[in-house]
PDB file of C-alpha atoms in Angstrom:
ATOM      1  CA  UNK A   4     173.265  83.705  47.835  1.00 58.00           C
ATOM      2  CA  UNK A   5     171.899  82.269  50.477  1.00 79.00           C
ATOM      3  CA  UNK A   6     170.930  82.417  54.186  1.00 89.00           C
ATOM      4  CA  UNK A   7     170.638  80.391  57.241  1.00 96.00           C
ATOM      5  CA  UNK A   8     167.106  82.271  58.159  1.00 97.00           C
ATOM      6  CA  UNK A   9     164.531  80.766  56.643  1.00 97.00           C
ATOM      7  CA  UNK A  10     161.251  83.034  57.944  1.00 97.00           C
ATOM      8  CA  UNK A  11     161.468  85.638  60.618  1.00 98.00           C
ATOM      9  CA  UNK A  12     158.548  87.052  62.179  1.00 98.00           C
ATOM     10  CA  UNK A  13     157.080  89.677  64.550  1.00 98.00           C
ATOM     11  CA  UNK A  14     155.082  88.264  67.333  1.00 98.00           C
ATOM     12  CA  UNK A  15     152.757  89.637  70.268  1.00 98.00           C
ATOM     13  CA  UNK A  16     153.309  87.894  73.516  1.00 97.00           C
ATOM     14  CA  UNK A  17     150.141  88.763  75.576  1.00 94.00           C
ATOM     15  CA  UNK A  18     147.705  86.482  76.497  1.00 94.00           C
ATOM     16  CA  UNK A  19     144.890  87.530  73.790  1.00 96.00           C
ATOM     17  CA  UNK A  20     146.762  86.539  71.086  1.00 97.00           C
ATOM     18  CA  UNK A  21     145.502  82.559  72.492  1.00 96.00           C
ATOM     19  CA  UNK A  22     142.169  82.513  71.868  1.00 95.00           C
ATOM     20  CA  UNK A  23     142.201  79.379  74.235  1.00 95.00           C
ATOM     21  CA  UNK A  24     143.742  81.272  76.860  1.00 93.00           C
ATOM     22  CA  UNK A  25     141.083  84.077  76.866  1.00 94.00           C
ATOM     23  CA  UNK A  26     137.668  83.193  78.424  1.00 93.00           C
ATOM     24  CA  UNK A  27     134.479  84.345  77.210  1.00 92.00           C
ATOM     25  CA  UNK A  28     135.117  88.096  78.079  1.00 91.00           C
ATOM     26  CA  UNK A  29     138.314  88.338  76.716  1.00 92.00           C
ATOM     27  CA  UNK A  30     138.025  85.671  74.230  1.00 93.00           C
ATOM     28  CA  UNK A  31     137.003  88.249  70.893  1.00 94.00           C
ATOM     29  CA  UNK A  32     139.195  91.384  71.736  1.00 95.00           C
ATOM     30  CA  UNK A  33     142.054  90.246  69.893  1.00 97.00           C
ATOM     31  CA  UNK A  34     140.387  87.537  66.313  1.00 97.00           C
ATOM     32  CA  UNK A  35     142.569  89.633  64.115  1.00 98.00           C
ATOM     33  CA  UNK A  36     146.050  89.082  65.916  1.00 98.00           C
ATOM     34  CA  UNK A  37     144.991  85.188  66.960  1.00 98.00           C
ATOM     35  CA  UNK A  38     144.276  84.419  63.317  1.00 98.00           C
ATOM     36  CA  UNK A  39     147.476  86.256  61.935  1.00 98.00           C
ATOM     37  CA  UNK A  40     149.569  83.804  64.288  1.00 98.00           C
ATOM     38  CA  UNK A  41     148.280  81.319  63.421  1.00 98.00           C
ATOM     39  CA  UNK A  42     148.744  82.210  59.944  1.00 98.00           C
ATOM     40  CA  UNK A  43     152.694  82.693  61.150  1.00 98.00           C
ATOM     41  CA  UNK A  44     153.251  79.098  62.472  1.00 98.00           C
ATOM     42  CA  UNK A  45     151.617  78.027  59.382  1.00 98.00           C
ATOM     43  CA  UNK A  46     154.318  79.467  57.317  1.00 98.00           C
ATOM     44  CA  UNK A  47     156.952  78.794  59.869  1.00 98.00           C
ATOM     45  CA  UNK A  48     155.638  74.848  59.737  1.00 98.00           C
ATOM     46  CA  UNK A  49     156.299  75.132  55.713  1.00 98.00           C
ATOM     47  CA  UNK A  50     159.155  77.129  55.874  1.00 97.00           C
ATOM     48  CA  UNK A  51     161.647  74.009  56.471  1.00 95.00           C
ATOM     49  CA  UNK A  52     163.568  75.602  59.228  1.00 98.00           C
ATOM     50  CA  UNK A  53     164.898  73.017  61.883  1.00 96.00           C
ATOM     51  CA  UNK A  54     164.725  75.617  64.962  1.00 98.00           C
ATOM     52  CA  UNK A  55     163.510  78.535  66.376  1.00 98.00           C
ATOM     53  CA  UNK A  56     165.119  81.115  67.498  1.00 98.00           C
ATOM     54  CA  UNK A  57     162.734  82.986  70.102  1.00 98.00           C
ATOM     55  CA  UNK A  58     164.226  86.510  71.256  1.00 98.00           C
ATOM     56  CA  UNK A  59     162.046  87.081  74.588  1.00 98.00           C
ATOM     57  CA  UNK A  60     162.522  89.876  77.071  1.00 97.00           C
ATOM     58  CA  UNK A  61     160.424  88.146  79.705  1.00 96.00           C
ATOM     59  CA  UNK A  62     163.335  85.410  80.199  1.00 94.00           C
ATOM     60  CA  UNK A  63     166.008  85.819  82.467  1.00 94.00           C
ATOM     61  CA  UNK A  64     167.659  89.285  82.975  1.00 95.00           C
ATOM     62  CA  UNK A  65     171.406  89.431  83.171  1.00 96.00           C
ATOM     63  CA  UNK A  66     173.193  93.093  83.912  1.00 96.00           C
ATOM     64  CA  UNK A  67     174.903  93.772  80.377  1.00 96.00           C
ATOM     65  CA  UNK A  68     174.821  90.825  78.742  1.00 98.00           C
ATOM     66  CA  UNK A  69     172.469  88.742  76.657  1.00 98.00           C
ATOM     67  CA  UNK A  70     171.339  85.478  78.075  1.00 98.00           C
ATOM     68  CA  UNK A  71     171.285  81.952  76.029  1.00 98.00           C
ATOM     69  CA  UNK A  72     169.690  78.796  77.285  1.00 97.00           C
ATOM     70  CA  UNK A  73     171.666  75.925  77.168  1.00 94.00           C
ATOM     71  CA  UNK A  74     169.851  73.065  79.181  1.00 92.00           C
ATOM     72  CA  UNK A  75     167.529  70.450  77.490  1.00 94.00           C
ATOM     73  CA  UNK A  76     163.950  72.000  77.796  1.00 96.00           C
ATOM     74  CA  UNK A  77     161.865  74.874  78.695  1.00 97.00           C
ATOM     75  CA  UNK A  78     158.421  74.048  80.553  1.00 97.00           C
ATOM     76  CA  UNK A  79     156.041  76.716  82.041  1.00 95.00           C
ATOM     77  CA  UNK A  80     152.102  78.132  81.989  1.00 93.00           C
ATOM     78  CA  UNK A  81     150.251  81.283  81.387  1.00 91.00           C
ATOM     79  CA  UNK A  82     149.639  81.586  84.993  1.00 90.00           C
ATOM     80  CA  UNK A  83     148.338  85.246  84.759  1.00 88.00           C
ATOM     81  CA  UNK A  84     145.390  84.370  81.601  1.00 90.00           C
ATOM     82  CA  UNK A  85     142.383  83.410  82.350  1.00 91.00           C
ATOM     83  CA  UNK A  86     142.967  80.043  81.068  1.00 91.00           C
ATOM     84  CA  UNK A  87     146.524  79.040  82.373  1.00 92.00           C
ATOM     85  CA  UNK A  88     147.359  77.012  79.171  1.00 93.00           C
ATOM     86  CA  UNK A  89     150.831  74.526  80.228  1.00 94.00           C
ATOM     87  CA  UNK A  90     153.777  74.994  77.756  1.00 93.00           C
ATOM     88  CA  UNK A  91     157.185  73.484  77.492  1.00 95.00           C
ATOM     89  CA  UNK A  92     159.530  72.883  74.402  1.00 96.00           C
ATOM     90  CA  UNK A  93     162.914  70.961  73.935  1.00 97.00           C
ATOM     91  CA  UNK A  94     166.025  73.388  73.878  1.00 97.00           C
ATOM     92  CA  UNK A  95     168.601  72.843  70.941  1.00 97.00           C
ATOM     93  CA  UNK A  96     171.634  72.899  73.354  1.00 96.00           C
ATOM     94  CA  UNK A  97     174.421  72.596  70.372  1.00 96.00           C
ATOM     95  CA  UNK A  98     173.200  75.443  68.283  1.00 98.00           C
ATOM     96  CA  UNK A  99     172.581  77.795  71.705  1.00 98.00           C
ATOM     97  CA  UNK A 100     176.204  77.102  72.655  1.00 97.00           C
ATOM     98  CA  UNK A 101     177.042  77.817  69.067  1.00 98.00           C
ATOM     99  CA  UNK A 102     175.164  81.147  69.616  1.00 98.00           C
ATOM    100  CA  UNK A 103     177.221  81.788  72.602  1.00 98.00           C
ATOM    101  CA  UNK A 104     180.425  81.235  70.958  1.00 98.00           C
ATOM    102  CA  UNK A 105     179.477  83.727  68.241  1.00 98.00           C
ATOM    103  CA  UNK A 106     178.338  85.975  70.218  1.00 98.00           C
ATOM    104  CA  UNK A 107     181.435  86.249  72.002  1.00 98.00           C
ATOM    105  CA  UNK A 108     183.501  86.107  68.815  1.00 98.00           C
ATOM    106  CA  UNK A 109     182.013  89.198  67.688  1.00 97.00           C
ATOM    107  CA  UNK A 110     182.543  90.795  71.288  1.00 98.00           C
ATOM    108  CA  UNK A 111     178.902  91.270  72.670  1.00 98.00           C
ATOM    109  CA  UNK A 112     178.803  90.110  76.383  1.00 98.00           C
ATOM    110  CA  UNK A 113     176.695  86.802  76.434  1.00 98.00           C
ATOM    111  CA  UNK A 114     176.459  84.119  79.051  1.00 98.00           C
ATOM    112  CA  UNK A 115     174.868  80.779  78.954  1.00 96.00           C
ATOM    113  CA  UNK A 116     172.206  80.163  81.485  1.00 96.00           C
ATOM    114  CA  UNK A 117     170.176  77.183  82.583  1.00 94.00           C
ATOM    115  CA  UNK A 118     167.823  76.144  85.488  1.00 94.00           C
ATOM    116  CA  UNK A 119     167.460  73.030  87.865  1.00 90.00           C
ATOM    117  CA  UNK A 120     169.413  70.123  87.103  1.00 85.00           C
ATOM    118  CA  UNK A 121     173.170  70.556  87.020  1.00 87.00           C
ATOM    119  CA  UNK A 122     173.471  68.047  84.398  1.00 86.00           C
ATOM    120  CA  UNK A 123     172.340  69.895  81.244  1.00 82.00           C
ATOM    121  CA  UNK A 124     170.181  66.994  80.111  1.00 84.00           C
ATOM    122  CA  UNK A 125     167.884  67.272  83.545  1.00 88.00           C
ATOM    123  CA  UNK A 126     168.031  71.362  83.427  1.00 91.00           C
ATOM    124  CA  UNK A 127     164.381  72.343  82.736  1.00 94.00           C
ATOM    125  CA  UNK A 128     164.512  75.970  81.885  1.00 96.00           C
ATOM    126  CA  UNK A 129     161.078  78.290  83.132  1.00 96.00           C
ATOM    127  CA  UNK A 130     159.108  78.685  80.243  1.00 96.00           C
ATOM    128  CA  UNK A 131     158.291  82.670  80.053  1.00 96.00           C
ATOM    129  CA  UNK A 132     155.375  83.837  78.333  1.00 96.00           C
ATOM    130  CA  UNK A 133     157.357  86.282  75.673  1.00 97.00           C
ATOM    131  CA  UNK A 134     158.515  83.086  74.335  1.00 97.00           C
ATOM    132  CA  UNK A 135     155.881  80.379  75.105  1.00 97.00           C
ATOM    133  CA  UNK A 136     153.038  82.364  73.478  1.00 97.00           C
ATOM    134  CA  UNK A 137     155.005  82.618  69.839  1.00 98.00           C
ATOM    135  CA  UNK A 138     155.681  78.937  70.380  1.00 98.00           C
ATOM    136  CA  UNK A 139     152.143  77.851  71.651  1.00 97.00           C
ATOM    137  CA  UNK A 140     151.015  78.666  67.757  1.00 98.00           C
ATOM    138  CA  UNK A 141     154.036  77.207  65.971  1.00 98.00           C
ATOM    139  CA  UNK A 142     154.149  73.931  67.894  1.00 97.00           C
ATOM    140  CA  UNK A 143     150.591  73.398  66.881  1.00 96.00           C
ATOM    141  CA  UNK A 144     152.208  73.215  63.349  1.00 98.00           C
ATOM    142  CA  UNK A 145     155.386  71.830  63.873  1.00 97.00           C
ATOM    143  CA  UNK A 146     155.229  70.276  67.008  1.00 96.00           C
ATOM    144  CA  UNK A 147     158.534  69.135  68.170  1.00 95.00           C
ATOM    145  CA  UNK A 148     160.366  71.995  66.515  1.00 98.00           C
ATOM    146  CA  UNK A 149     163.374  72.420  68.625  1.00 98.00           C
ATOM    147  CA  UNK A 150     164.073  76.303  70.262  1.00 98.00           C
ATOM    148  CA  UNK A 151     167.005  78.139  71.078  1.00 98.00           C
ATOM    149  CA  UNK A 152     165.639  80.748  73.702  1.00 98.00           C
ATOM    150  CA  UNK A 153     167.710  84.671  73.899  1.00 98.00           C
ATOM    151  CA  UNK A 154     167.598  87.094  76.084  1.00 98.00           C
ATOM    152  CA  UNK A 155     168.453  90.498  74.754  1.00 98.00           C
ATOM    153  CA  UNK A 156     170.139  93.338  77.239  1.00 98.00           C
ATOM    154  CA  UNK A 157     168.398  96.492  77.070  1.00 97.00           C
ATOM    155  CA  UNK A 158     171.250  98.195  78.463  1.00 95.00           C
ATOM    156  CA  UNK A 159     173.614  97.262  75.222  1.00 98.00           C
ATOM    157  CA  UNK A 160     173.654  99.317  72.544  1.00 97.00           C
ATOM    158  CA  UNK A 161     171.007  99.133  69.606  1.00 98.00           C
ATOM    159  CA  UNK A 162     174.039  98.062  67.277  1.00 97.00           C
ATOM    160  CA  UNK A 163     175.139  95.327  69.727  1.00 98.00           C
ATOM    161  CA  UNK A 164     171.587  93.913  69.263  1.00 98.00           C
ATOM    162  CA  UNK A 165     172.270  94.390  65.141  1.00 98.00           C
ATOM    163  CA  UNK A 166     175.677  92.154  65.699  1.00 98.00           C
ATOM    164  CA  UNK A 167     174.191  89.824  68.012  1.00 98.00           C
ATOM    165  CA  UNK A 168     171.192  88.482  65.853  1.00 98.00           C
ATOM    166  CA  UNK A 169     173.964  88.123  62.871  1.00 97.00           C
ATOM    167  CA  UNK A 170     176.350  86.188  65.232  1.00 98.00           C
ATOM    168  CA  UNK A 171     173.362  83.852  66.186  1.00 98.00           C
ATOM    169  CA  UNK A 172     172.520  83.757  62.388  1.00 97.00           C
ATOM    170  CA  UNK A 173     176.243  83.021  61.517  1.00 97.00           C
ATOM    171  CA  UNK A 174     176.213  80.046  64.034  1.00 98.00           C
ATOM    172  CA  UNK A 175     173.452  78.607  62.470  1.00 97.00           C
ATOM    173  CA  UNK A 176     175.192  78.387  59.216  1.00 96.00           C
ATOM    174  CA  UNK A 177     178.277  76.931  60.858  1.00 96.00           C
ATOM    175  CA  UNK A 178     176.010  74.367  61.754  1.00 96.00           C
ATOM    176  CA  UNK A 179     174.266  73.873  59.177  1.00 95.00           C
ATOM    177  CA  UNK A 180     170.777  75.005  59.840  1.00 96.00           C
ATOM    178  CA  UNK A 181     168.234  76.510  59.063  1.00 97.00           C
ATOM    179  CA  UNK A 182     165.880  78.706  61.908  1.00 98.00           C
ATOM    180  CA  UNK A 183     162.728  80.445  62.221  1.00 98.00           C
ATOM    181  CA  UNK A 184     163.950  83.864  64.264  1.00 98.00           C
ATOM    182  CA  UNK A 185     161.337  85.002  66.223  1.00 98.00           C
ATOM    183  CA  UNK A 186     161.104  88.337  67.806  1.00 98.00           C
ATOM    184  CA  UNK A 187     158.792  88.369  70.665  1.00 98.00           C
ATOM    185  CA  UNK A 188     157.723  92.055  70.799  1.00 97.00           C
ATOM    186  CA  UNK A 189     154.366  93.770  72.162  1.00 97.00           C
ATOM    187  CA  UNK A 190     154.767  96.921  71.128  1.00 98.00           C
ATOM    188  CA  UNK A 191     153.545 100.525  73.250  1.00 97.00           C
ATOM    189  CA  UNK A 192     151.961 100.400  76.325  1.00 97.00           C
ATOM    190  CA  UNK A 193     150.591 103.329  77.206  1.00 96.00           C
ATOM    191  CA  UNK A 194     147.253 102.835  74.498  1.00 97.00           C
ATOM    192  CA  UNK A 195     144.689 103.206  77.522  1.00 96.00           C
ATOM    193  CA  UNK A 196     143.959 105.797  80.712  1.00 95.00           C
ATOM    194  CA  UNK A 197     142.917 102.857  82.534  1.00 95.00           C
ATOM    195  CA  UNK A 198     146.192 100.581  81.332  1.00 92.00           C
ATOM    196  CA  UNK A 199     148.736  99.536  84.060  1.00 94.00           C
ATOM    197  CA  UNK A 200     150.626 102.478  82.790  1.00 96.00           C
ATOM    198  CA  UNK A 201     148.163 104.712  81.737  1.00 97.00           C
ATOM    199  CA  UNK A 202     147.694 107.188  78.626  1.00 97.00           C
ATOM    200  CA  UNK A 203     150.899 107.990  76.681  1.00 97.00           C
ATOM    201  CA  UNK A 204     150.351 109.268  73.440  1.00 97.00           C
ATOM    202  CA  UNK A 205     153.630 108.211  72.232  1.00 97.00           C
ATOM    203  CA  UNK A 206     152.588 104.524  72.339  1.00 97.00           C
ATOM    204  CA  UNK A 207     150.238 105.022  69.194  1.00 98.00           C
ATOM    205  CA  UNK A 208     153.073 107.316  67.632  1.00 98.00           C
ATOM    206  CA  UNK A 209     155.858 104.403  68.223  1.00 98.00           C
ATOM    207  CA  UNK A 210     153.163 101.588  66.935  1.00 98.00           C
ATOM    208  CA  UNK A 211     152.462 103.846  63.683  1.00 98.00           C
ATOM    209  CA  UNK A 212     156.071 104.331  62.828  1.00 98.00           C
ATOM    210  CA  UNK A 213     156.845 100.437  63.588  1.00 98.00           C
ATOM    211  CA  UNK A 214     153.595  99.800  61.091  1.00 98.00           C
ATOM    212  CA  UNK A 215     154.789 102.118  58.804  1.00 98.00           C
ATOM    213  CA  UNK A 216     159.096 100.392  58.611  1.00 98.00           C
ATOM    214  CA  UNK A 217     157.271  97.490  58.465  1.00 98.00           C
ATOM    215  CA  UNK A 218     155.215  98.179  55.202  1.00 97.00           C
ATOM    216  CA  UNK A 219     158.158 100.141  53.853  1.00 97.00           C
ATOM    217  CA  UNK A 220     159.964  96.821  53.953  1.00 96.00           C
ATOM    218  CA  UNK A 221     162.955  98.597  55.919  1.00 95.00           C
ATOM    219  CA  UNK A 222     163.723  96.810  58.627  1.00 97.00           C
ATOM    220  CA  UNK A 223     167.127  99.205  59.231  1.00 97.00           C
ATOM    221  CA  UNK A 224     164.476 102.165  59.947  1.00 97.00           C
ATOM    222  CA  UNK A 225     164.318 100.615  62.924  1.00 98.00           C
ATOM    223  CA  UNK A 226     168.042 102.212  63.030  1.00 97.00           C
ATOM    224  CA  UNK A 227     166.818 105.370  62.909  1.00 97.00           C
ATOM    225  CA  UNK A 228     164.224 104.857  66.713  1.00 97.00           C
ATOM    226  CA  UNK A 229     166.344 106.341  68.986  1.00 96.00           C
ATOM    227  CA  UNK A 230     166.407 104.799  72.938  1.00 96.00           C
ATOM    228  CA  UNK A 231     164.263 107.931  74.182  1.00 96.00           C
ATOM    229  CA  UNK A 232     161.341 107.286  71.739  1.00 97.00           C
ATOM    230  CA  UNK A 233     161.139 103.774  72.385  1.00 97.00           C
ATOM    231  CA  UNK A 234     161.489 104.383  76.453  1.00 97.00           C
ATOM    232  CA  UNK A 235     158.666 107.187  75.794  1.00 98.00           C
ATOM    233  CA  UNK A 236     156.685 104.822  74.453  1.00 98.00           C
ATOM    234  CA  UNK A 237     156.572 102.059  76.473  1.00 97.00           C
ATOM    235  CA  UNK A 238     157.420  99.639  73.871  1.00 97.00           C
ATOM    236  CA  UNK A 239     158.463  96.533  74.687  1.00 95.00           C
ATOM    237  CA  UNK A 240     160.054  95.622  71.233  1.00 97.00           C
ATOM    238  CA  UNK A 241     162.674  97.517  69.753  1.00 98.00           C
ATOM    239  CA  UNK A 242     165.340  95.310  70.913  1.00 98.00           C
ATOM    240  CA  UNK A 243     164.372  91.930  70.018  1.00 98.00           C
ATOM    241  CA  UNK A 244     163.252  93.203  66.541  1.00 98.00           C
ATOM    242  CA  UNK A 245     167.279  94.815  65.926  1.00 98.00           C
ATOM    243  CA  UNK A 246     168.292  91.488  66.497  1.00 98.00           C
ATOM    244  CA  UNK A 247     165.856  89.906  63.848  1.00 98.00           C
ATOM    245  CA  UNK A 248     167.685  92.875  61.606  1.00 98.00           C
ATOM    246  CA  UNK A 249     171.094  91.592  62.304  1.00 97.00           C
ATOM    247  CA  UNK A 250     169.769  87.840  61.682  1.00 97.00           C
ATOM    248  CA  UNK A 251     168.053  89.299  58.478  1.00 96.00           C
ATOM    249  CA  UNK A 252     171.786  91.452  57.263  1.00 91.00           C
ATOM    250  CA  UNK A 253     173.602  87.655  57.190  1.00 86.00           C
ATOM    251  CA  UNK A 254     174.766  87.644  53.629  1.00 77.00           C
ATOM    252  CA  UNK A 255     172.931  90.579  52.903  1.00 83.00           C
ATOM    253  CA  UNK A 256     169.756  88.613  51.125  1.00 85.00           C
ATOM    254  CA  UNK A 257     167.024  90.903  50.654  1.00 92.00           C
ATOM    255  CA  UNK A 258     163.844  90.257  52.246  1.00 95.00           C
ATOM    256  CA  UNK A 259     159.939  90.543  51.985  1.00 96.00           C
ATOM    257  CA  UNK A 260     158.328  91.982  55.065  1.00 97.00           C
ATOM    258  CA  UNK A 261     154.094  90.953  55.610  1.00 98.00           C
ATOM    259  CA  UNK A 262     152.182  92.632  58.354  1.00 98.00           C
ATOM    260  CA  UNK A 263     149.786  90.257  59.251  1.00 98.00           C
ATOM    261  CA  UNK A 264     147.540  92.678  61.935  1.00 98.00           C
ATOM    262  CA  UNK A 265     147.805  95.157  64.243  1.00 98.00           C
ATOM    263  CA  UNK A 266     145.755  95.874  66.982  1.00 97.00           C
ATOM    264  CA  UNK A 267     145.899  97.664  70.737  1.00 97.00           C
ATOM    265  CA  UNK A 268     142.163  96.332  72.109  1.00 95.00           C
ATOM    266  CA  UNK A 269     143.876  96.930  75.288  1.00 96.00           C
ATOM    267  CA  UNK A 270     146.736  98.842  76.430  1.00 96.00           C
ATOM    268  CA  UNK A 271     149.394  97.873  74.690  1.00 97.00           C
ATOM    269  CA  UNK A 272     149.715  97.459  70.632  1.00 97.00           C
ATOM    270  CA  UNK A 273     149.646  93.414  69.386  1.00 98.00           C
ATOM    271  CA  UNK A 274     152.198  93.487  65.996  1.00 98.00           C
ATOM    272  CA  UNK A 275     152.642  90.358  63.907  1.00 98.00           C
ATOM    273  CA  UNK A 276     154.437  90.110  60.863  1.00 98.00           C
ATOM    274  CA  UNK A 277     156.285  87.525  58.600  1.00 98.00           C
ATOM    275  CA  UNK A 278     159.133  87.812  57.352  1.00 98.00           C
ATOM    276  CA  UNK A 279     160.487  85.928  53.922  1.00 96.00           C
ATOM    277  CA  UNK A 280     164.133  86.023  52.927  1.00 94.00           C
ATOM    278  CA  UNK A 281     164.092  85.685  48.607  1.00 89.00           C
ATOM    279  CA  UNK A 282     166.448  82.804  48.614  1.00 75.00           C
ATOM    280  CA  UNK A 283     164.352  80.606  50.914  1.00 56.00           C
ATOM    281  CA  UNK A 284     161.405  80.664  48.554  1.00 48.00           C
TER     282      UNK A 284
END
């Protein structure tokens, strides 16, 4: 058996995981987390997948409904780290309208979104950091890698996040691909007094049980994180990681899970793991 996902992964999306972004100050809080992404793109280079799928919530937010790209490229800049690194990317347009069609097949409220240019091919999407920061490290290893870019719906259910990453892995077999899925997730953010939202103890309690699914190899744990924990915890990655599960569940191939680091130097926890699916090795 096979499956259209050939490496999923965990990513942090703040600007220490770039050590170029960081300046001198900044520059050594997060080595662990830098080097484990770029050990990610690495294996996402060598993996052979044709796309990546990059589940951001930093993109555009549509009341109840998840959000596809569909124009021709994504451009942007870290405008907020000390070093505002420029980013852009070329959008797969036939596999994210693929993606939409699924999506809507298995009845999860999607629209297709784009930016600029009416014409598609002149439509130059803003380039958020949730997903330019994942793709800053891959596209030093497989530069040119084409990107479909989703925006998940926090106020969907956590099983209409489940269906949605298999319909976007189902319409990458229709098409005959193969894709990197990507789930952009920091995770807690209440690790420090002085954070921008101060102490919450349930941020290291969330990151610990995340660590802990992770290890366990049990992605469906997740499952078991109910909305109030995750809310409690400031965690900014539930979502997009159900939808990795639901990309994962296509065909039901079992999978190896690889936490690469963990860290929280600063308020909020910095996750990154790889994911293998069996049949792709």
């Amino acid at each position: 058996m096979s499956t259209p996902v050939a490496i999923g992964a965990i990513t942090p999306h703040g600007d220490l995981a770039i050590a170029e972004a960081c300046d001198e100050a900044t520059r050594g809080l997060a080595a662990a987390t830098q080097r484990a992404m770029d050990t990610m793109a690495r294996r996402v280079a060598a993996s052979g997948a044709d796309c990546a799928v990059v589940v951001t919530p930093h993109g555009i937010h549509v009341a109840g409904h998840m959000a596809v790209v569909t124009g021709a490229s994504a451009a942007g800049r870290l405008d907020d780290a000390p070093v505002p690194l420029p980013m852009a990317c070329e959008l797969d347009t036939p596999l994210a309208r693929a993606a939409v069609a699924a999506m809507t097949a298995a009845n999860i409220p999607v629209v297709e979104v784009s930016y600029g240019g009416n014409n598609p091919a002149e439509a130059v999407m803003p380039l958020d950091w949730g997903a330019g920061i994942p793709l800053w490290h891959i596209h030093r290893h497989a530069p040119g890698l084409p990107v479909v870019i989703v925006s998940p719906a926090r106020d969907l259910s956590a099983r209409a996040h489940v269906d949605a990453g298999a319909a976007i892995a189902a319409a990458a077999a229709s098409e005959s691909r193969r894709i990197a899925f990507i789930a952009s997730a920091d995770q807690g953010h209440g690790h420090a007094h002085d954070g921008r939202y101060g102490f919450h103890a349930e941020s290291a309690a969330f990151d610990e049980r995340v660590a802990a699914i992770i290890r366990g190899g049990r992605l469906d744990d997740l499952l078991s994180i109910s909305a109030g924990d995750v809310h409690a915890a400031l965690a900014d990655s539930w979502w997009q990681m159900l939808m990795l599960l639901g990309a994962l569940r296509h065909n039901g191939v079992p999978y190896d899970c690889e936490l690469l680091a963990y860290e929280a130097p600063t308020y909020y926890g910095m996750l990154t793991v790889v994911v293998t699916p069996r049949s792709a090795r």
